[in-house]
């Protein structure tokens, strides 16, 4: 989504290219809960998902109600068959 407004003073604009993301929600956005969720994503979900990290930035979103989302860039695992 592009916003047709100037970047506010003191902030920088960073354009994220189109990518596929797996989105994980966290109902408690404290640092311990976020770290636990990130560890679970990398150690448990990702190895069994059929996906791997893609070349794009991770994104974390926090709302005013103390909840968060972690967006992990993913792509289908490409397996090569040994001959």
mmCIF file of C-alpha atoms in Angstrom:
data_model
loop_
_atom_site.group_PDB
_atom_site.id
_atom_site.type_symbol
_atom_site.label_atom_id
_atom_site.label_comp_id
_atom_site.label_asym_id
_atom_site.label_seq_id
_atom_site.Cartn_x
_atom_site.Cartn_y
_atom_site.Cartn_z
ATOM 1 C CA UNK A 1 0.000 0.000 0.000
ATOM 2 C CA UNK A 2 1.366 3.381 -0.949
ATOM 3 C CA UNK A 3 0.373 6.488 0.904
ATOM 4 C CA UNK A 4 0.449 9.674 -1.128
ATOM 5 C CA UNK A 5 1.831 11.819 1.680
ATOM 6 C CA UNK A 6 5.317 13.038 2.480
ATOM 7 C CA UNK A 7 7.347 11.054 4.996
ATOM 8 C CA UNK A 8 7.066 12.769 8.401
ATOM 9 C CA UNK A 9 10.128 14.661 9.603
ATOM 10 C CA UNK A 10 12.510 12.469 11.579
ATOM 11 C CA UNK A 11 11.279 9.271 9.887
ATOM 12 C CA UNK A 12 12.639 7.323 6.937
ATOM 13 C CA UNK A 13 10.694 5.666 4.154
ATOM 14 C CA UNK A 14 11.445 2.014 3.409
ATOM 15 C CA UNK A 15 9.630 0.317 0.539
ATOM 16 C CA UNK A 16 9.132 -3.423 1.001
ATOM 17 C CA UNK A 17 8.930 -5.371 -2.250
ATOM 18 C CA UNK A 18 6.093 -7.808 -2.803
ATOM 19 C CA UNK A 19 6.628 -11.119 -0.982
ATOM 20 C CA UNK A 20 4.713 -13.998 0.577
ATOM 21 C CA UNK A 21 4.521 -13.865 4.363
ATOM 22 C CA UNK A 22 3.442 -16.270 7.089
ATOM 23 C CA UNK A 23 1.736 -14.188 9.769
ATOM 24 C CA UNK A 24 1.791 -15.196 13.428
ATOM 25 C CA UNK A 25 -0.290 -13.415 16.063
ATOM 26 C CA UNK A 26 0.793 -12.872 19.640
ATOM 27 C CA UNK A 27 -1.804 -11.824 22.237
ATOM 28 C CA UNK A 28 0.877 -10.551 24.612
ATOM 29 C CA UNK A 29 3.435 -8.243 23.022
ATOM 30 C CA UNK A 30 5.975 -8.276 25.844
ATOM 31 C CA UNK A 31 9.541 -9.151 24.877
ATOM 32 C CA UNK A 32 9.457 -12.639 26.473
ATOM 33 C CA UNK A 33 6.281 -13.634 24.596
ATOM 34 C CA UNK A 34 7.624 -12.292 21.286
ATOM 35 C CA UNK A 35 10.927 -14.131 21.732
ATOM 36 C CA UNK A 36 9.111 -17.375 22.615
ATOM 37 C CA UNK A 37 6.906 -17.066 19.515
ATOM 38 C CA UNK A 38 9.900 -16.319 17.255
ATOM 39 C CA UNK A 39 11.760 -19.359 18.619
ATOM 40 C CA UNK A 40 8.689 -21.537 18.040
ATOM 41 C CA UNK A 41 8.375 -20.297 14.456
ATOM 42 C CA UNK A 42 12.020 -21.017 13.615
ATOM 43 C CA UNK A 43 12.497 -24.239 15.587
ATOM 44 C CA UNK A 44 9.082 -25.899 15.196
ATOM 45 C CA UNK A 45 6.882 -24.424 12.462
ATOM 46 C CA UNK A 46 9.376 -23.589 9.723
ATOM 47 C CA UNK A 47 11.189 -26.986 9.560
ATOM 48 C CA UNK A 48 7.903 -28.863 9.081
ATOM 49 C CA UNK A 49 6.007 -26.317 6.984
ATOM 50 C CA UNK A 50 7.373 -26.988 3.497
ATOM 51 C CA UNK A 51 8.610 -23.397 3.415
ATOM 52 C CA UNK A 52 11.916 -21.672 4.012
ATOM 53 C CA UNK A 53 12.932 -18.085 4.641
ATOM 54 C CA UNK A 54 12.662 -15.828 1.602
ATOM 55 C CA UNK A 55 14.897 -12.866 0.860
ATOM 56 C CA UNK A 56 12.737 -10.114 2.345
ATOM 57 C CA UNK A 57 12.573 -8.327 5.696
ATOM 58 C CA UNK A 58 10.822 -9.753 8.752
ATOM 59 C CA UNK A 59 8.082 -7.426 9.949
ATOM 60 C CA UNK A 60 6.735 -6.931 13.465
ATOM 61 C CA UNK A 61 3.514 -5.004 14.057
ATOM 62 C CA UNK A 62 2.376 -3.843 17.489
ATOM 63 C CA UNK A 63 -1.045 -2.426 18.328
ATOM 64 C CA UNK A 64 -2.167 -0.216 21.188
ATOM 65 C CA UNK A 65 -3.961 -3.138 22.874
ATOM 66 C CA UNK A 66 -0.721 -4.999 23.632
ATOM 67 C CA UNK A 67 -0.999 -7.478 20.760
ATOM 68 C CA UNK A 68 1.518 -8.103 17.995
ATOM 69 C CA UNK A 69 2.015 -9.830 14.646
ATOM 70 C CA UNK A 70 5.231 -11.314 13.337
ATOM 71 C CA UNK A 71 5.469 -11.538 9.548
ATOM 72 C CA UNK A 72 8.048 -14.020 8.235
ATOM 73 C CA UNK A 73 8.929 -13.933 4.515
ATOM 74 C CA UNK A 74 8.608 -17.437 3.079
ATOM 75 C CA UNK A 75 8.985 -19.397 -0.141
ATOM 76 C CA UNK A 76 8.329 -23.040 -0.999
ATOM 77 C CA UNK A 77 11.253 -25.313 -0.169
ATOM 78 C CA UNK A 78 13.117 -26.157 -3.344
ATOM 79 C CA UNK A 79 14.560 -29.626 -3.108
ATOM 80 C CA UNK A 80 17.022 -30.999 -5.586
ATOM 81 C CA UNK A 81 17.104 -34.751 -6.173
ATOM 82 C CA UNK A 82 20.569 -36.314 -5.955
ATOM 83 C CA UNK A 83 21.478 -38.419 -8.961
#
